[in-house]
Amino acid sequence: MPLRVSAMQVIGFRSTDEGEWASLRSLQYRDLHKGSLIRTAAHGIAAIILVGILFGKVPSIFLGGWMLAVFVAIFHASKIERALANIDQRKMTRSEYRRQGWAMATLAAIWSVPILGFVPFGSMADHLTIWAVTIMLIAGTSVLLAQVPMATLSFAGIGGTAASLSFAYSGHYGLAALTIVFCAMMVVGVLESSKVFLTARIAEMGVAEKDEVVSLLLREFEENEADWLWQVDPQRCVKAASPRFAFALGSEPAKVEGKRLIELIAGPNWNTGKSPPSLHELADRLKRRESFSNLVVEVDLGQEHRWWELSGTPIFDERGNFAGFRGVGSDVTEQRESSEKIAYLARYDTLTGLPNRLMLTEALNEALRYAEQWRTRCALLMIDLDRFKAVNDSLGHHVGDKLLAQVSKRLHAAMTDNEQVGRLGGDEFAVVIRDAERPGYIGEVADRIIRSLSAPYAVDDHTLYIGASVGSAVGPRDGVNVETLMRNADLALYRAKDEGGGEHCRFQPALHTHAQERLKLEASLRRAIENNELELHYQPVVNAMTESVGSFEALLRWNSREHGSVSPAKFIPLAEDTRLIVPIGEWVLRTACREATMWPDEIRVAVNVSGEQIVEPNFIKTIVRALAETGLAARRLEIEVTESVFLRDDRLARQVLEQILALGCTLALDDFGTGYSSLGYLRTMRFSTIKVDRSFVQGAALQQAESLAIINAVVAMATSLNIYTTAEGVEDEAQAQLVRELGCTKIQGYYFGRPMPANEARTLVVRSQNSAVA
């Protein structure tokens, strides 16, 4: 309810809503019945006095009838007021409000009869007597019914109007005006008194409601097992210990009563004096009589350590003397442990337990600050695991995670107090060297890391071999801030990876140039197709016995306007890294198929496909579209893949290759023997050709026993599986004769033809056919 009420709200003529109106009326009328007897007596006495004065002057029948009407009206009003005795337990209705108002208006009208109707029968003295009685009743009503202004309005309005008219009719205009002023003053006074009364009642109700809410909250607070109230006296001894407070201390209220609060919280440490800093802060606040809020204190309960959050404020008695402290407390041990866990997770890697990127960044920033302050050097080493992806993809993430855990243990063991290692993410780690001033120190740390990580690992009955590449940058020489130093160390790491892995490379300014060149090369490669800079060359694959051309392998060449002729070894990995291999591969398929339609039907074209193309959702549609647009028979298209296509997503790769076979195309396994699971692929996939890697052919030409044994094994296995074998990298007649004798069915190499443009390939086809006819 509002603390401020208007006159209309006090009377009951207006309110914002029905509930508020009923509540205000209940406050006004709930004590009305208590003064009913006094008002009844007052009206009765006044009526008897008036009848006594007018007896013999006014006809008795008039006086008797009027007096009877007064008593009936008084009885009726009293009955209505008694019906409102329980109004504080319910809400007053508007019909009750109207009945009480009409009862008072009726009584006022009856009291108007004498001053209007009996005056002609008496003298001026009688007239003034009747007026005095009326004014007395108006004043009495204003006093006794001050909280119900409607009654005063009725009595003063009707009675005052009747008296004014009576005096005006008899020519006493001054008395008429005086009566009007008196009644107006009474109405205004009653309205103000009623407003004050109602405001006070509303405030009382608000205070009572707040007291009830506070009591309820305190009761609920005490019943909550995690929170409690506490109080100490001026000597800081526990006073009025609550059961919950004692329970939090693992004791009973009687046992903690009167003991020092600090002693109870300190536990066994009280006698040793080795209290935690938080306890000293609490003691200091209590000593200085300062309010405190949410102060976290370490509590020693003997068997366990807990954390409390305390709030307190000093209390004073009515004379202003310090009376101690009162406050609330709660056990926040679980929340603190959760916060500590969250803080740990924010700064440490969950898999390895090593510091994460955030903590390493902070350590590097501190190392740079230290180097600048003492004019020394710090360093950052970026570490990337070699061959980890192959292990992770082939044996699963479960094995990969266990391998990373072992790597992290080795790295941690290899560190000294001057070095901090952490995990950046994936298989990337970093080491911050705080003081790298000694010459050769950075190289020693890098070599120590490479040696440690290159030793074999035993994971789930697997013996795994990986390595590590390291790139380093020195601060502040190679970077005065964290971002620059990390970027430069990363560039050095890329160079170490490019050099074959297992190496440590230091940052050099030229690496920036290399990175910028790579960006320029990528930008040019993105425009290569639309600029018609790509070209296919074709290398013949001949029958080992007849030396007739059976197929051509399509090999991509790039003649860039900006960079000239770019080596495939340079732009193919770039295309795969940027996924430009997908649109380029589509162009290669379409161009190769179109060129093959100009060859005899028995000659096939082989197109190399990377792992990025295999996982492309629309790859099969790309092959179908190329065949449909060029009209090439599917049996004349051979798709060459390496074992690396199975490492990214083995299940998806198998599904795609099965769909390629379903189209009628053939499959060739390139670089056989250089991967991890060649035999497994041959057992589950229907390859038509195995291509023996050139390294084995070159080794066999040098009579290396291992290479000869591998080729013999491959040929024997391929023959048993009805698979053709192609020997790659044959460069002279002796090598050609050797692979024939070893049983290879097809030969590819410079001896029979280098990769050549399309027109030369057509010429070679014609010449090969003429030779066959001859």
mmCIF file of N, CA and C in Angstrom, residues 98-193:
data_model
loop_
_atom_site.group_PDB
_atom_site.id
_atom_site.type_symbol
_atom_site.label_atom_id
_atom_site.label_comp_id
_atom_site.label_asym_id
_atom_site.label_seq_id
_atom_site.Cartn_x
_atom_site.Cartn_y
_atom_site.Cartn_z
ATOM 1 N N ARG A 98 -20.932 1.424 1.839
ATOM 2 C CA ARG A 98 -22.110 2.253 1.532
ATOM 3 C C ARG A 98 -23.154 2.195 2.654
ATOM 4 N N ARG A 99 -23.365 1.015 3.266
ATOM 5 C CA ARG A 99 -24.352 0.891 4.340
ATOM 6 C C ARG A 99 -23.972 1.759 5.538
ATOM 7 N N GLN A 100 -22.682 1.724 5.889
ATOM 8 C CA GLN A 100 -22.253 2.546 7.014
ATOM 9 C C GLN A 100 -22.393 4.035 6.692
ATOM 10 N N GLY A 101 -22.077 4.410 5.448
ATOM 11 C CA GLY A 101 -22.212 5.808 5.043
ATOM 12 C C GLY A 101 -23.658 6.275 5.056
ATOM 13 N N TRP A 102 -24.563 5.412 4.546
ATOM 14 C CA TRP A 102 -25.986 5.777 4.546
ATOM 15 C C TRP A 102 -26.539 5.840 5.966
ATOM 16 N N ALA A 103 -26.041 4.986 6.853
ATOM 17 C CA ALA A 103 -26.515 5.012 8.244
ATOM 18 C C ALA A 103 -26.171 6.344 8.897
ATOM 19 N N MET A 104 -24.914 6.827 8.686
ATOM 20 C CA MET A 104 -24.512 8.108 9.261
ATOM 21 C C MET A 104 -25.252 9.261 8.598
ATOM 22 N N ALA A 105 -25.475 9.145 7.288
ATOM 23 C CA ALA A 105 -26.228 10.206 6.606
ATOM 24 C C ALA A 105 -27.664 10.263 7.118
ATOM 25 N N THR A 106 -28.248 9.113 7.354
ATOM 26 C CA THR A 106 -29.625 9.067 7.889
ATOM 27 C C THR A 106 -29.691 9.697 9.273
ATOM 28 N N LEU A 107 -28.708 9.341 10.137
ATOM 29 C CA LEU A 107 -28.672 9.907 11.479
ATOM 30 C C LEU A 107 -28.493 11.425 11.418
ATOM 31 N N ALA A 108 -27.631 11.901 10.488
ATOM 32 C CA ALA A 108 -27.438 13.347 10.344
ATOM 33 C C ALA A 108 -28.718 14.023 9.872
ATOM 34 N N ALA A 109 -29.454 13.385 8.976
ATOM 35 C CA ALA A 109 -30.715 13.956 8.482
ATOM 36 C C ALA A 109 -31.749 14.051 9.604
ATOM 37 N N ILE A 110 -31.788 13.011 10.451
ATOM 38 C CA ILE A 110 -32.742 13.042 11.581
ATOM 39 C C ILE A 110 -32.395 14.172 12.536
ATOM 40 N N TRP A 111 -31.061 14.384 12.762
ATOM 41 C CA TRP A 111 -30.649 15.473 13.656
ATOM 42 C C TRP A 111 -30.873 16.842 12.994
ATOM 43 N N SER A 112 -31.117 16.909 11.699
ATOM 44 C CA SER A 112 -31.394 18.189 11.034
ATOM 45 C C SER A 112 -32.858 18.630 11.224
ATOM 46 N N VAL A 113 -33.683 17.689 11.633
ATOM 47 C CA VAL A 113 -35.118 17.998 11.776
ATOM 48 C C VAL A 113 -35.368 19.081 12.835
ATOM 49 N N PRO A 114 -34.745 18.971 14.032
ATOM 50 C CA PRO A 114 -35.052 20.006 15.036
ATOM 51 C C PRO A 114 -34.698 21.416 14.597
ATOM 52 N N ILE A 115 -33.501 21.591 13.985
ATOM 53 C CA ILE A 115 -33.097 22.955 13.660
ATOM 54 C C ILE A 115 -33.867 23.521 12.473
ATOM 55 N N LEU A 116 -34.472 22.625 11.683
ATOM 56 C CA LEU A 116 -35.279 23.098 10.561
ATOM 57 C C LEU A 116 -36.770 23.141 10.908
ATOM 58 N N GLY A 117 -37.222 22.137 11.676
ATOM 59 C CA GLY A 117 -38.667 22.009 11.910
ATOM 60 C C GLY A 117 -39.141 22.473 13.269
ATOM 61 N N PHE A 118 -38.287 22.456 14.322
ATOM 62 C CA PHE A 118 -38.730 22.794 15.662
ATOM 63 C C PHE A 118 -38.468 24.257 16.023
ATOM 64 N N VAL A 119 -37.621 24.958 15.242
ATOM 65 C CA VAL A 119 -37.277 26.351 15.572
ATOM 66 C C VAL A 119 -38.517 27.259 15.617
ATOM 67 N N PRO A 120 -39.452 27.162 14.692
ATOM 68 C CA PRO A 120 -40.628 28.057 14.740
ATOM 69 C C PRO A 120 -41.441 27.942 16.015
ATOM 70 N N PHE A 121 -41.320 26.784 16.725
ATOM 71 C CA PHE A 121 -42.108 26.597 17.950
ATOM 72 C C PHE A 121 -41.435 27.223 19.169
ATOM 73 N N GLY A 122 -40.185 27.622 19.071
ATOM 74 C CA GLY A 122 -39.485 28.147 20.242
ATOM 75 C C GLY A 122 -38.962 29.546 19.992
ATOM 76 N N SER A 123 -38.158 29.987 20.979
ATOM 77 C CA SER A 123 -37.582 31.324 20.920
ATOM 78 C C SER A 123 -36.202 31.280 20.274
ATOM 79 N N MET A 124 -35.583 32.508 20.221
ATOM 80 C CA MET A 124 -34.226 32.581 19.673
ATOM 81 C C MET A 124 -33.250 31.814 20.538
ATOM 82 N N ALA A 125 -33.536 31.796 21.840
ATOM 83 C CA ALA A 125 -32.665 31.026 22.743
ATOM 84 C C ALA A 125 -32.757 29.542 22.437
ATOM 85 N N ASP A 126 -33.993 29.079 22.138
ATOM 86 C CA ASP A 126 -34.151 27.661 21.773
ATOM 87 C C ASP A 126 -33.429 27.362 20.464
ATOM 88 N N HIS A 127 -33.516 28.325 19.550
ATOM 89 C CA HIS A 127 -32.828 28.168 18.253
ATOM 90 C C HIS A 127 -31.319 27.973 18.457
ATOM 91 N N LEU A 128 -30.751 28.818 19.331
ATOM 92 C CA LEU A 128 -29.307 28.711 19.582
ATOM 93 C C LEU A 128 -28.956 27.436 20.331
ATOM 94 N N THR A 129 -29.886 26.981 21.208
ATOM 95 C CA THR A 129 -29.656 25.739 21.947
ATOM 96 C C THR A 129 -29.597 24.550 20.981
ATOM 97 N N ILE A 130 -30.577 24.501 20.089
ATOM 98 C CA ILE A 130 -30.605 23.418 19.097
ATOM 99 C C ILE A 130 -29.313 23.465 18.247
ATOM 100 N N TRP A 131 -28.907 24.692 17.868
ATOM 101 C CA TRP A 131 -27.669 24.850 17.067
ATOM 102 C C TRP A 131 -26.453 24.374 17.844
ATOM 103 N N ALA A 132 -26.418 24.676 19.153
ATOM 104 C CA ALA A 132 -25.279 24.261 19.984
ATOM 105 C C ALA A 132 -25.203 22.737 20.074
ATOM 106 N N VAL A 133 -26.371 22.088 20.246
ATOM 107 C CA VAL A 133 -26.381 20.619 20.314
ATOM 108 C C VAL A 133 -25.899 20.025 18.992
ATOM 109 N N THR A 134 -26.364 20.607 17.893
ATOM 110 C CA THR A 134 -25.955 20.112 16.566
ATOM 111 C C THR A 134 -24.452 20.266 16.364
ATOM 112 N N ILE A 135 -23.931 21.452 16.717
ATOM 113 C CA ILE A 135 -22.493 21.699 16.578
ATOM 114 C C ILE A 135 -21.706 20.741 17.465
ATOM 115 N N MET A 136 -22.253 20.466 18.685
ATOM 116 C CA MET A 136 -21.579 19.546 19.596
ATOM 117 C C MET A 136 -21.487 18.157 18.978
ATOM 118 N N LEU A 137 -22.574 17.716 18.373
ATOM 119 C CA LEU A 137 -22.582 16.385 17.747
ATOM 120 C C LEU A 137 -21.618 16.339 16.545
ATOM 121 N N ILE A 138 -21.572 17.434 15.785
ATOM 122 C CA ILE A 138 -20.643 17.474 14.648
ATOM 123 C C ILE A 138 -19.201 17.388 15.154
ATOM 124 N N ALA A 139 -18.899 18.156 16.203
ATOM 125 C CA ALA A 139 -17.541 18.142 16.764
ATOM 126 C C ALA A 139 -17.214 16.770 17.356
ATOM 127 N N GLY A 140 -18.198 16.198 18.088
ATOM 128 C CA GLY A 140 -17.976 14.877 18.685
ATOM 129 C C GLY A 140 -17.763 13.810 17.625
ATOM 130 N N THR A 141 -18.527 13.868 16.564
ATOM 131 C CA THR A 141 -18.357 12.905 15.475
ATOM 132 C C THR A 141 -16.972 13.049 14.837
ATOM 133 N N SER A 142 -16.529 14.314 14.681
ATOM 134 C CA SER A 142 -15.214 14.554 14.086
ATOM 135 C C SER A 142 -14.104 13.981 14.947
ATOM 136 N N VAL A 143 -14.310 14.025 16.280
ATOM 137 C CA VAL A 143 -13.278 13.515 17.179
ATOM 138 C C VAL A 143 -13.339 12.003 17.279
ATOM 139 N N LEU A 144 -14.538 11.467 17.518
ATOM 140 C CA LEU A 144 -14.686 10.024 17.749
ATOM 141 C C LEU A 144 -14.564 9.208 16.461
ATOM 142 N N LEU A 145 -14.892 9.823 15.344
ATOM 143 C CA LEU A 145 -14.821 9.108 14.055
ATOM 144 C C LEU A 145 -13.804 9.771 13.123
ATOM 145 N N ALA A 146 -12.699 10.219 13.704
ATOM 146 C CA ALA A 146 -11.690 10.902 12.883
ATOM 147 C C ALA A 146 -11.108 9.993 11.819
ATOM 148 N N GLN A 147 -11.013 8.668 12.125
ATOM 149 C CA GLN A 147 -10.437 7.768 11.140
ATOM 150 C C GLN A 147 -11.402 7.439 10.009
ATOM 151 N N VAL A 148 -12.702 7.838 10.197
ATOM 152 C CA VAL A 148 -13.715 7.559 9.163
ATOM 153 C C VAL A 148 -14.261 8.894 8.695
ATOM 154 N N PRO A 149 -13.581 9.553 7.780
ATOM 155 C CA PRO A 149 -13.993 10.902 7.362
ATOM 156 C C PRO A 149 -15.358 10.935 6.695
ATOM 157 N N MET A 150 -15.824 9.804 6.179
ATOM 158 C CA MET A 150 -17.130 9.774 5.526
ATOM 159 C C MET A 150 -18.235 10.137 6.510
ATOM 160 N N ALA A 151 -18.067 9.685 7.798
ATOM 161 C CA ALA A 151 -19.068 9.998 8.818
ATOM 162 C C ALA A 151 -19.107 11.498 9.090
ATOM 163 N N THR A 152 -17.916 12.119 9.224
ATOM 164 C CA THR A 152 -17.854 13.565 9.469
ATOM 165 C C THR A 152 -18.426 14.341 8.290
ATOM 166 N N LEU A 153 -18.085 13.890 7.056
ATOM 167 C CA LEU A 153 -18.630 14.568 5.868
ATOM 168 C C LEU A 153 -20.151 14.520 5.873
ATOM 169 N N SER A 154 -20.687 13.366 6.216
ATOM 170 C CA SER A 154 -22.149 13.227 6.248
ATOM 171 C C SER A 154 -22.758 14.132 7.313
ATOM 172 N N PHE A 155 -22.227 14.055 8.554
ATOM 173 C CA PHE A 155 -22.807 14.795 9.658
ATOM 174 C C PHE A 155 -22.604 16.295 9.474
ATOM 175 N N ALA A 156 -21.350 16.680 9.142
ATOM 176 C CA ALA A 156 -21.077 18.105 8.984
ATOM 177 C C ALA A 156 -21.775 18.666 7.761
ATOM 178 N N GLY A 157 -21.812 17.878 6.701
ATOM 179 C CA GLY A 157 -22.429 18.363 5.481
ATOM 180 C C GLY A 157 -23.932 18.561 5.642
ATOM 181 N N ILE A 158 -24.597 17.530 6.158
ATOM 182 C CA ILE A 158 -26.065 17.610 6.281
ATOM 183 C C ILE A 158 -26.450 18.523 7.443
ATOM 184 N N GLY A 159 -25.817 18.267 8.641
ATOM 185 C CA GLY A 159 -26.167 19.075 9.814
ATOM 186 C C GLY A 159 -25.798 20.539 9.640
ATOM 187 N N GLY A 160 -24.593 20.791 9.092
ATOM 188 C CA GLY A 160 -24.154 22.166 8.896
ATOM 189 C C GLY A 160 -25.015 22.881 7.875
ATOM 190 N N THR A 161 -25.417 22.197 6.812
ATOM 191 C CA THR A 161 -26.277 22.820 5.792
ATOM 192 C C THR A 161 -27.630 23.180 6.385
ATOM 193 N N ALA A 162 -28.177 22.254 7.182
ATOM 194 C CA ALA A 162 -29.495 22.515 7.805
ATOM 195 C C ALA A 162 -29.420 23.721 8.740
ATOM 196 N N ALA A 163 -28.360 23.803 9.564
ATOM 197 C CA ALA A 163 -28.230 24.924 10.500
ATOM 198 C C ALA A 163 -28.057 26.237 9.753
ATOM 199 N N SER A 164 -27.252 26.225 8.692
ATOM 200 C CA SER A 164 -27.031 27.448 7.908
ATOM 201 C C SER A 164 -28.340 27.922 7.278
ATOM 202 N N LEU A 165 -29.105 27.005 6.723
ATOM 203 C CA LEU A 165 -30.393 27.377 6.118
ATOM 204 C C LEU A 165 -31.357 27.930 7.163
ATOM 205 N N SER A 166 -31.305 27.328 8.351
ATOM 206 C CA SER A 166 -32.215 27.781 9.420
ATOM 207 C C SER A 166 -31.899 29.221 9.812
ATOM 208 N N PHE A 167 -30.580 29.509 10.015
ATOM 209 C CA PHE A 167 -30.193 30.877 10.391
ATOM 210 C C PHE A 167 -30.463 31.843 9.240
ATOM 211 N N ALA A 168 -30.231 31.433 8.034
ATOM 212 C CA ALA A 168 -30.485 32.319 6.894
ATOM 213 C C ALA A 168 -31.966 32.611 6.747
ATOM 214 N N TYR A 169 -32.796 31.629 7.016
ATOM 215 C CA TYR A 169 -34.254 31.809 6.909
ATOM 216 C C TYR A 169 -34.766 32.783 7.951
ATOM 217 N N SER A 170 -34.115 32.746 9.136
ATOM 218 C CA SER A 170 -34.562 33.639 10.218
ATOM 219 C C SER A 170 -33.861 34.995 10.166
ATOM 220 N N GLY A 171 -33.009 35.192 9.170
ATOM 221 C CA GLY A 171 -32.376 36.479 8.981
ATOM 222 C C GLY A 171 -31.055 36.643 9.690
ATOM 223 N N HIS A 172 -30.523 35.610 10.328
ATOM 224 C CA HIS A 172 -29.230 35.702 11.027
ATOM 225 C C HIS A 172 -28.120 35.182 10.108
ATOM 226 N N TYR A 173 -27.766 36.031 9.160
ATOM 227 C CA TYR A 173 -26.794 35.604 8.136
ATOM 228 C C TYR A 173 -25.383 35.409 8.693
ATOM 229 N N GLY A 174 -25.047 36.165 9.717
ATOM 230 C CA GLY A 174 -23.719 36.007 10.318
ATOM 231 C C GLY A 174 -23.537 34.619 10.923
ATOM 232 N N LEU A 175 -24.610 34.192 11.659
ATOM 233 C CA LEU A 175 -24.551 32.850 12.261
ATOM 234 C C LEU A 175 -24.522 31.774 11.180
ATOM 235 N N ALA A 176 -25.224 32.022 10.092
ATOM 236 C CA ALA A 176 -25.220 31.049 8.987
ATOM 237 C C ALA A 176 -23.804 30.914 8.404
ATOM 238 N N ALA A 177 -23.168 32.057 8.206
ATOM 239 C CA ALA A 177 -21.802 32.012 7.667
ATOM 240 C C ALA A 177 -20.840 31.361 8.648
ATOM 241 N N LEU A 178 -21.036 31.706 9.969
ATOM 242 C CA LEU A 178 -20.172 31.109 11.000
ATOM 243 C C LEU A 178 -20.319 29.594 11.022
ATOM 244 N N THR A 179 -21.533 29.131 10.843
ATOM 245 C CA THR A 179 -21.783 27.678 10.826
ATOM 246 C C THR A 179 -21.070 27.024 9.645
ATOM 247 N N ILE A 180 -21.138 27.654 8.484
ATOM 248 C CA ILE A 180 -20.484 27.094 7.292
ATOM 249 C C ILE A 180 -18.976 27.022 7.494
ATOM 250 N N VAL A 181 -18.381 28.083 8.040
ATOM 251 C CA VAL A 181 -16.931 28.094 8.274
ATOM 252 C C VAL A 181 -16.547 27.022 9.269
ATOM 253 N N PHE A 182 -17.348 26.921 10.357
ATOM 254 C CA PHE A 182 -17.040 25.904 11.372
ATOM 255 C C PHE A 182 -17.065 24.495 10.771
ATOM 256 N N CYS A 183 -18.108 24.205 10.019
ATOM 257 C CA CYS A 183 -18.223 22.866 9.422
ATOM 258 C C CYS A 183 -17.095 22.602 8.426
ATOM 259 N N ALA A 184 -16.720 23.631 7.653
ATOM 260 C CA ALA A 184 -15.621 23.454 6.689
ATOM 261 C C ALA A 184 -14.312 23.160 7.412
ATOM 262 N N MET A 185 -14.093 23.887 8.529
ATOM 263 C CA MET A 185 -12.875 23.640 9.302
ATOM 264 C C MET A 185 -12.876 22.228 9.877
ATOM 265 N N MET A 186 -14.024 21.798 10.322
ATOM 266 C CA MET A 186 -14.103 20.450 10.877
ATOM 267 C C MET A 186 -13.808 19.406 9.794
ATOM 268 N N VAL A 187 -14.330 19.614 8.601
ATOM 269 C CA VAL A 187 -14.112 18.663 7.497
ATOM 270 C C VAL A 187 -12.631 18.608 7.120
ATOM 271 N N VAL A 188 -12.017 19.802 6.990
ATOM 272 C CA VAL A 188 -10.593 19.848 6.640
ATOM 273 C C VAL A 188 -9.757 19.200 7.727
ATOM 274 N N GLY A 189 -10.059 19.517 8.974
ATOM 275 C CA GLY A 189 -9.304 18.931 10.080
ATOM 276 C C GLY A 189 -9.443 17.423 10.130
ATOM 277 N N VAL A 190 -10.681 16.972 9.903
ATOM 278 C CA VAL A 190 -10.909 15.522 9.933
ATOM 279 C C VAL A 190 -10.154 14.837 8.793
ATOM 280 N N LEU A 191 -10.153 15.444 7.617
ATOM 281 C CA LEU A 191 -9.435 14.853 6.494
ATOM 282 C C LEU A 191 -7.943 14.752 6.788
ATOM 283 N N GLU A 192 -7.353 15.794 7.364
ATOM 284 C CA GLU A 192 -5.935 15.759 7.695
ATOM 285 C C GLU A 192 -5.653 14.730 8.779
ATOM 286 N N SER A 193 -6.509 14.722 9.801
ATOM 287 C CA SER A 193 -6.324 13.747 10.891
ATOM 288 C C SER A 193 -6.447 12.321 10.366
#
